[in-house]
Amino acid sequence: MTTNSKRKSAIVELKALLEEDEDRLRTLFQELLQELLEQEMTRTLAAAPGERTPDLTTSHS
């Protein structure tokens, strides 16, 4: 099987999975996005959730 054929096959399989369990996939993406956003906020603010730092006027929520 060529690389292009494998790619097309994987896309077809992924589409089938998406159609079968759309709600489960949506929940998974929401959780993943939330985790990524929290990590980015922690890194940007240099404070973990609920933590205060001298540079912040409020806590990171």
Coordinates of C-alpha atoms in Angstrom, one line a residue, residues 1 9 13 15-18 20 22-24 27 31 47 52-53 55-56 59-61:
M1 CA 0.0 0.0 0.0
S9 CA -7.6 4.9 4.2
E13 CA -11.5 5.4 9.0
K15 CA -14.5 10.0 9.2
A16 CA -16.3 6.7 10.1
L17 CA -15.3 7.1 13.8
L18 CA -16.4 10.7 13.8
E20 CA -20.2 6.9 15.0
E22 CA -19.6 12.5 17.6
D23 CA -20.5 13.4 21.2
R24 CA -17.6 11.4 22.6
T27 CA -16.1 16.0 24.7
E31 CA -11.2 18.6 27.5
A47 CA 1.2 31.4 38.2
R52 CA -0.9 34.8 43.5
T53 CA 2.4 36.3 42.4
D55 CA 3.2 40.8 39.5
L56 CA -0.5 39.8 39.4
S59 CA -5.1 35.3 41.4
H60 CA -5.0 33.1 38.3
S61 CA -8.5 31.5 38.2

